[in-house]
Short mmCIF file of C-alpha atoms in Angstrom, two decimals:
data_model
loop_
_atom_site.label_atom_id
_atom_site.label_comp_id
_atom_site.label_asym_id
_atom_site.label_seq_id
_atom_site.Cartn_x
_atom_site.Cartn_y
_atom_site.Cartn_z
CA MET N 15 35.10 -73.28 -73.49
CA GLY N 16 33.65 -77.03 -73.26
CA PHE N 17 31.74 -76.06 -70.43
CA PHE N 18 30.31 -73.23 -72.02
CA LEU N 19 29.04 -75.13 -74.78
CA GLU N 20 27.86 -77.59 -72.66
CA THR N 21 25.56 -74.90 -71.14
CA LEU N 22 24.59 -73.24 -74.51
CA ILE N 23 23.50 -76.42 -76.14
CA GLY N 24 21.55 -77.17 -72.72
CA GLY N 25 20.02 -73.57 -72.87
CA LEU N 26 18.87 -74.26 -76.86
CA MET N 27 17.49 -77.76 -76.04
CA THR N 28 15.35 -76.08 -73.22
CA GLY N 29 14.47 -73.17 -75.24
CA MET N 30 13.37 -75.34 -77.87
CA LEU N 31 10.69 -76.88 -75.27
CA TYR N 32 9.56 -73.52 -74.18
CA SER N 33 8.77 -72.87 -78.12
CA LEU N 34 6.75 -75.77 -78.23
CA VAL N 35 4.56 -74.55 -75.54
CA ALA N 36 4.43 -71.21 -76.81
CA LEU N 37 3.21 -72.58 -80.26
CA GLY N 38 0.05 -73.30 -78.70
CA PHE N 39 -0.47 -69.49 -77.78
CA VAL N 40 0.93 -68.44 -81.31
CA LEU N 41 -1.65 -70.88 -83.04
CA ILE N 42 -4.60 -69.89 -81.31
CA PHE N 43 -3.92 -66.32 -81.16
CA LYS N 44 -2.93 -66.33 -84.89
CA ALA N 45 -6.30 -68.04 -86.13
CA SER N 46 -8.73 -66.26 -83.86
CA GLY N 47 -7.20 -63.56 -82.34
CA VAL N 48 -7.84 -64.90 -78.76
CA PHE N 49 -5.03 -65.21 -75.98
CA ASN N 50 -5.03 -68.44 -74.99
CA PHE N 51 -4.74 -68.18 -70.87
CA ALA N 52 -5.70 -72.11 -70.70
CA GLN N 53 -2.76 -73.34 -72.69
CA GLY N 54 -0.92 -74.43 -69.80
CA ALA N 55 -3.98 -76.23 -68.76
CA MET N 56 -4.44 -77.98 -72.10
CA VAL N 57 -0.81 -79.17 -71.70
CA LEU N 58 -1.36 -80.68 -68.03
CA PHE N 59 -4.99 -82.10 -69.41
CA ALA N 60 -3.47 -83.98 -72.55
CA ALA N 61 -0.37 -85.27 -70.57
CA LEU N 62 -2.82 -86.69 -67.99
CA ALA N 63 -4.93 -88.30 -70.34
CA MET N 64 -1.94 -89.97 -72.34
CA ALA N 65 -0.41 -91.19 -69.00
CA ARG N 66 -3.56 -92.75 -67.62
CA PHE N 67 -4.58 -94.16 -70.89
CA ALA N 68 -1.24 -95.89 -71.04
CA GLU N 69 -1.61 -96.93 -67.42
CA TRP N 70 -5.37 -98.44 -67.99
CA LEU N 71 -4.99 -99.83 -71.50
CA PRO N 72 -2.98 -102.93 -70.47
CA ALA N 73 -5.27 -103.69 -67.65
CA LEU N 74 -8.58 -103.62 -69.89
CA THR N 75 -7.21 -105.17 -73.00
CA GLY N 76 -4.18 -107.39 -71.73
CA LEU N 77 -1.47 -105.69 -73.71
CA ASP N 78 1.84 -106.06 -73.00
CA ASN N 79 3.46 -104.44 -76.34
CA LYS N 80 4.40 -100.84 -74.95
CA LEU N 81 4.72 -99.53 -78.32
CA ILE N 82 1.08 -100.44 -79.13
CA THR N 83 -0.01 -99.39 -75.90
CA ASN N 84 1.53 -95.96 -76.18
CA ALA N 85 0.12 -95.55 -79.64
CA LEU N 86 -3.38 -96.36 -78.58
CA ALA N 87 -3.00 -93.96 -75.42
CA PHE N 88 -2.01 -91.09 -77.73
CA THR N 89 -5.08 -91.84 -80.17
CA GLY N 90 -7.07 -91.52 -77.28
CA ALA N 91 -5.59 -88.67 -75.62
CA MET N 92 -6.11 -86.73 -79.02
CA GLY N 93 -9.56 -88.01 -79.30
CA VAL N 94 -10.05 -86.50 -75.69
CA MET N 95 -8.22 -83.11 -77.20
CA ILE N 96 -10.63 -82.97 -80.21
CA ALA N 97 -13.58 -83.43 -77.75
CA VAL N 98 -12.36 -80.54 -75.45
CA ALA N 99 -11.96 -78.33 -78.59
CA TRP N 100 -15.31 -79.00 -79.74
CA VAL N 101 -16.95 -78.30 -76.21
CA ILE N 102 -14.86 -75.25 -75.91
CA GLU N 103 -16.44 -73.86 -79.39
CA ARG N 104 -19.65 -74.99 -78.74
CA PHE N 105 -20.44 -74.08 -75.42
CA VAL N 106 -17.88 -70.82 -74.90
CA LEU N 107 -16.41 -69.35 -78.24
CA GLY N 108 -19.15 -69.97 -80.42
CA ARG N 109 -21.39 -67.60 -78.20
CA LEU N 110 -18.77 -64.78 -77.74
CA VAL N 111 -18.31 -64.07 -81.52
CA ASN N 112 -17.25 -60.62 -82.25
CA GLN N 113 -16.92 -59.81 -78.30
CA GLU N 114 -14.02 -57.75 -76.88
CA GLY N 115 -10.68 -58.96 -76.56
CA ILE N 116 -10.92 -58.87 -72.64
CA THR N 117 -13.99 -61.20 -72.62
CA LEU N 118 -12.35 -63.54 -74.51
CA LEU N 119 -9.55 -63.62 -72.39
CA MET N 120 -11.58 -64.03 -69.50
CA ALA N 121 -13.39 -67.23 -71.06
CA THR N 122 -10.00 -68.76 -71.56
CA LEU N 123 -9.04 -68.35 -67.94
CA GLY N 124 -12.38 -69.84 -66.82
CA ILE N 125 -11.69 -72.73 -69.29
CA SER N 126 -8.29 -73.11 -67.54
CA TYR N 127 -9.41 -73.58 -64.36
CA PHE N 128 -12.25 -76.05 -65.56
CA LEU N 129 -9.71 -77.97 -67.28
CA ASP N 130 -7.46 -78.19 -64.03
CA GLY N 131 -10.38 -79.31 -62.11
CA ALA N 132 -11.56 -81.46 -64.92
CA GLY N 133 -8.25 -83.15 -65.03
CA GLN N 134 -8.23 -84.09 -61.28
CA THR N 135 -11.60 -85.55 -61.20
CA LEU N 136 -11.26 -87.95 -64.06
CA PHE N 137 -7.60 -88.78 -64.11
CA GLY N 138 -6.67 -88.42 -60.31
CA SER N 139 -3.99 -85.94 -58.72
CA ALA N 140 -1.24 -88.24 -58.06
CA ILE N 141 2.17 -87.75 -59.95
CA TYR N 142 2.00 -90.23 -63.00
CA LYS N 143 4.92 -91.56 -65.33
CA ILE N 144 5.00 -91.16 -69.01
CA ASP N 145 7.25 -93.81 -70.84
CA VAL N 146 7.38 -93.47 -74.62
CA GLY N 147 10.83 -94.93 -74.90
CA MET N 148 12.94 -91.52 -74.69
CA PRO N 149 16.62 -92.66 -73.80
CA LYS N 150 17.44 -91.37 -70.41
CA ASP N 151 21.05 -92.21 -70.38
CA PRO N 152 23.18 -88.73 -71.00
CA ILE N 153 26.17 -89.27 -73.21
CA PHE N 154 29.57 -87.31 -74.10
CA LEU N 155 30.58 -86.08 -77.27
CA PHE N 156 33.84 -84.21 -78.23
CA GLU N 157 35.85 -86.07 -75.87
CA SER N 158 39.03 -85.34 -78.47
CA LEU N 159 38.41 -81.65 -78.45
CA PHE N 160 37.57 -81.05 -74.80
CA GLN N 161 38.86 -82.59 -71.96
CA GLY N 162 35.99 -84.98 -70.47
CA GLY N 163 33.85 -84.10 -73.49
CA ILE N 164 30.48 -82.28 -73.61
CA LEU N 165 27.83 -84.07 -71.58
CA ILE N 166 24.46 -83.85 -73.63
CA SER N 167 21.24 -85.39 -72.47
CA GLN N 168 19.89 -87.73 -75.07
CA GLU N 169 16.09 -86.98 -73.84
CA ASP N 170 16.83 -83.51 -74.74
CA VAL N 171 18.23 -84.15 -78.30
CA VAL N 172 15.11 -86.17 -79.10
CA ALA N 173 12.59 -83.78 -77.59
CA THR N 174 14.20 -81.03 -79.76
CA LEU N 175 14.11 -82.70 -82.71
CA ILE N 176 10.46 -83.35 -82.24
CA ALA N 177 9.85 -80.02 -81.78
CA ALA N 178 11.67 -78.86 -84.62
CA ALA N 179 9.90 -81.07 -86.77
CA LEU N 180 6.46 -79.97 -85.37
CA VAL N 181 7.23 -76.68 -86.07
CA VAL N 182 8.03 -77.03 -89.78
CA VAL N 183 4.85 -78.85 -90.16
CA LEU N 184 2.69 -76.36 -88.49
CA SER N 185 4.46 -73.36 -90.39
CA ALA N 186 3.82 -74.90 -93.79
CA PHE N 187 0.21 -75.75 -92.82
CA PHE N 188 -0.42 -72.00 -92.02
CA GLN N 189 1.58 -70.89 -95.15
CA TYR N 190 0.57 -73.45 -97.60
CA THR N 191 -3.06 -74.78 -97.08
CA SER N 192 -6.45 -73.77 -97.61
CA THR N 193 -7.29 -74.06 -94.27
CA GLY N 194 -4.40 -72.28 -92.80
CA ARG N 195 -5.17 -69.40 -94.97
CA ALA N 196 -8.80 -69.78 -93.98
CA LEU N 197 -7.36 -69.53 -90.23
CA ARG N 198 -5.48 -66.34 -90.77
CA ALA N 199 -8.44 -64.71 -92.59
CA VAL N 200 -10.79 -65.52 -89.34
CA ALA N 201 -8.08 -63.82 -87.16
CA ASP N 202 -7.86 -60.90 -89.36
CA ASP N 203 -11.76 -60.32 -89.14
CA HIS N 204 -14.29 -62.51 -88.05
CA GLN N 205 -17.35 -60.67 -89.75
CA ALA N 206 -15.45 -60.37 -92.95
CA ALA N 207 -14.49 -63.94 -92.93
CA GLN N 208 -18.01 -65.08 -92.50
CA SER N 209 -19.07 -62.88 -95.05
CA ILE N 210 -17.41 -64.77 -97.66
CA GLY N 211 -18.32 -68.23 -96.50
CA ILE N 212 -15.63 -69.27 -94.19
CA PRO N 213 -17.40 -71.17 -91.63
CA LEU N 214 -16.28 -69.58 -88.26
CA ASN N 215 -17.30 -72.49 -85.71
CA ARG N 216 -15.52 -75.18 -87.88
CA ILE N 217 -12.45 -73.11 -87.97
CA TRP N 218 -12.08 -72.58 -84.31
CA VAL N 219 -12.70 -76.48 -83.51
CA ILE N 220 -9.79 -76.95 -86.02
CA VAL N 221 -7.36 -74.47 -84.46
CA TRP N 222 -8.26 -75.59 -80.88
CA SER N 223 -7.54 -79.13 -82.03
CA VAL N 224 -4.32 -78.26 -83.51
CA ALA N 225 -3.47 -76.41 -80.41
CA GLY N 226 -4.60 -79.62 -78.55
CA PHE N 227 -2.20 -81.73 -80.45
CA VAL N 228 0.45 -79.30 -79.53
CA ALA N 229 -0.08 -79.12 -76.29
CA LEU N 230 -0.22 -83.01 -76.07
CA VAL N 231 2.98 -83.49 -77.82
CA ALA N 232 4.56 -80.97 -75.43
CA GLY N 233 2.62 -82.78 -72.19
CA ILE N 234 4.31 -85.94 -73.32
CA ILE N 235 7.58 -84.53 -73.69
CA TRP N 236 7.63 -82.44 -70.48
CA GLY N 237 5.87 -85.44 -68.38
CA SER N 238 8.62 -87.73 -69.66
CA LYS N 239 11.23 -85.33 -68.23
CA LEU N 240 9.51 -84.32 -64.98
CA GLY N 241 6.42 -86.75 -64.51
CA VAL N 242 2.87 -85.84 -65.01
CA GLN N 243 1.88 -83.21 -61.88
CA PHE N 244 -0.15 -80.51 -61.63
CA SER N 245 2.75 -77.90 -61.30
CA LEU N 246 3.28 -78.83 -64.99
CA SER N 247 0.44 -76.44 -66.03
CA LEU N 248 2.90 -73.93 -64.63
CA VAL N 249 5.59 -74.70 -67.63
CA ALA N 250 3.13 -72.35 -69.71
CA LEU N 251 4.01 -69.73 -67.59
CA LYS N 252 7.60 -69.70 -68.90
CA ALA N 253 6.29 -69.75 -72.33
CA LEU N 254 4.42 -66.44 -71.92
CA PRO N 255 7.64 -64.27 -72.14
CA VAL N 256 8.69 -66.50 -74.99
CA VAL N 257 5.35 -65.21 -76.77
CA ILE N 258 5.97 -61.75 -75.88
CA LEU N 259 9.52 -61.68 -77.04
CA GLY N 260 8.92 -63.48 -80.46
CA GLY N 261 5.34 -61.94 -81.04
CA LEU N 262 2.17 -63.27 -80.47
CA THR N 263 1.40 -63.76 -84.21
CA SER N 264 4.75 -65.38 -85.16
CA VAL N 265 5.48 -69.06 -85.38
CA PRO N 266 9.22 -68.48 -86.17
CA GLY N 267 9.33 -65.71 -83.23
CA ALA N 268 8.07 -68.44 -80.80
CA ILE N 269 10.95 -70.46 -81.84
CA ILE N 270 13.58 -67.78 -81.87
CA GLY N 271 12.20 -66.22 -78.67
CA GLY N 272 12.14 -69.36 -76.91
CA LEU N 273 15.92 -70.50 -78.05
CA ILE N 274 17.14 -66.81 -76.67
CA ILE N 275 15.29 -67.10 -73.35
CA GLY N 276 16.68 -70.85 -72.91
CA VAL N 277 20.22 -69.63 -73.69
CA GLY N 278 20.11 -66.76 -71.84
CA GLU N 279 18.79 -68.01 -68.64
CA LYS N 280 21.00 -70.85 -68.71
CA LEU N 281 23.94 -68.81 -68.97
CA SER N 282 22.90 -66.10 -66.77
CA GLU N 283 22.40 -68.75 -64.13
CA VAL N 284 25.51 -70.37 -64.69
CA PHE N 285 27.99 -67.55 -65.17
CA ILE N 286 26.29 -64.56 -63.31
CA GLY N 287 23.96 -66.45 -60.82
CA PRO N 288 26.97 -67.18 -58.36
CA MET N 289 27.95 -63.49 -58.11
CA LEU N 290 24.23 -62.54 -57.38
CA GLY N 291 23.10 -65.46 -54.78
CA GLY N 292 21.28 -67.72 -57.84
CA GLY N 293 17.95 -67.41 -58.76
CA ILE N 294 18.17 -65.60 -62.06
CA GLU N 295 16.95 -68.52 -64.12
CA ILE N 296 13.35 -67.70 -62.26
CA TRP N 297 13.25 -64.15 -63.31
CA PHE N 298 15.51 -63.51 -66.40
CA ALA N 299 12.52 -64.44 -68.87
CA TYR N 300 10.12 -61.91 -67.71
CA VAL N 301 12.82 -59.23 -66.89
CA LEU N 302 14.09 -59.77 -70.77
CA ALA N 303 10.17 -59.89 -71.93
CA LEU N 304 9.41 -56.27 -70.18
CA LEU N 305 12.49 -54.81 -71.91
CA VAL N 306 11.28 -55.69 -75.10
CA LEU N 307 7.89 -54.41 -74.40
CA PHE N 308 9.57 -51.22 -73.54
CA ILE N 309 11.18 -51.00 -77.29
CA ARG N 310 8.71 -53.27 -79.43
CA PRO N 311 5.65 -53.76 -77.82
CA GLN N 312 4.59 -56.17 -80.53
CA GLY N 313 7.68 -58.58 -80.13
CA LEU N 314 10.75 -59.04 -82.15
CA PHE N 315 8.74 -60.71 -84.87
CA GLY N 316 5.07 -59.55 -84.28
CA GLU N 317 2.88 -57.61 -86.67
CA LYS N 318 2.59 -53.79 -86.03
CA ILE N 319 -1.04 -52.78 -85.82
CA ILE N 320 -1.51 -49.49 -87.38
CA ASP N 321 -5.18 -48.04 -86.76
CA ARG N 322 -6.55 -45.52 -89.16
CA VAL N 323 -8.65 -42.86 -88.30
#
């Protein structure tokens, strides 16, 4: 029982991190109707900026306080992501208003490759380290209930709490602020939103900036765990089935979808994998998402679209 709970908790924590990346997809689609294929590249680009700024600042300023250095690096990386959001709106999306969905999808694909290349040009292509003081040592819990206790990663616990807090803040932002309501109005109909005075260009800069902030937080967490390397952008591929499962327009769906996939792949790999030769963790999420598409194409929590003719 102890081993099962250990695997279950590990899956929940991994699922929460998947959800954090999936939030970027949901935020942009919810607010602009654009499926952002560049979210993985944004995670990598933000993580590279954070890692390199934290490395450069002590050499440039003589700072030896890690907390201040990380705070300044985070501020600088966030500034970079806001600049990226402005450039995307000014030179890409602002020129593609009311175009077909496939046109916007291809535009985000181009943005993805551009960010990958720009990240390598500006920040280098080596493997970099992010150290924001997250505890690395695992701990044992419930030793009195289970023999040997349950092994828990402190880093995963902290990351999960950060992701959960971010989800709560973003949900409140969309539901209870005038900017959040404007974002949802733009997603429903660009022309109608413009006709009632909602500035489309400003709204898109805001939503891409928020998505950049989410990408930065996700990049810091994943970079702290795995190191900042160009394979980090592939983490977003695991977020795709999360979005499909939960629904492209649902913030809670992204969270629940991530938890389902995180737990499902861990349990299946540990308990079923040995019988099938392993590798279930690689394809489990995609097969589950495919099955959901057969039954409910809009996802478990997505909005059903009804076209009246």
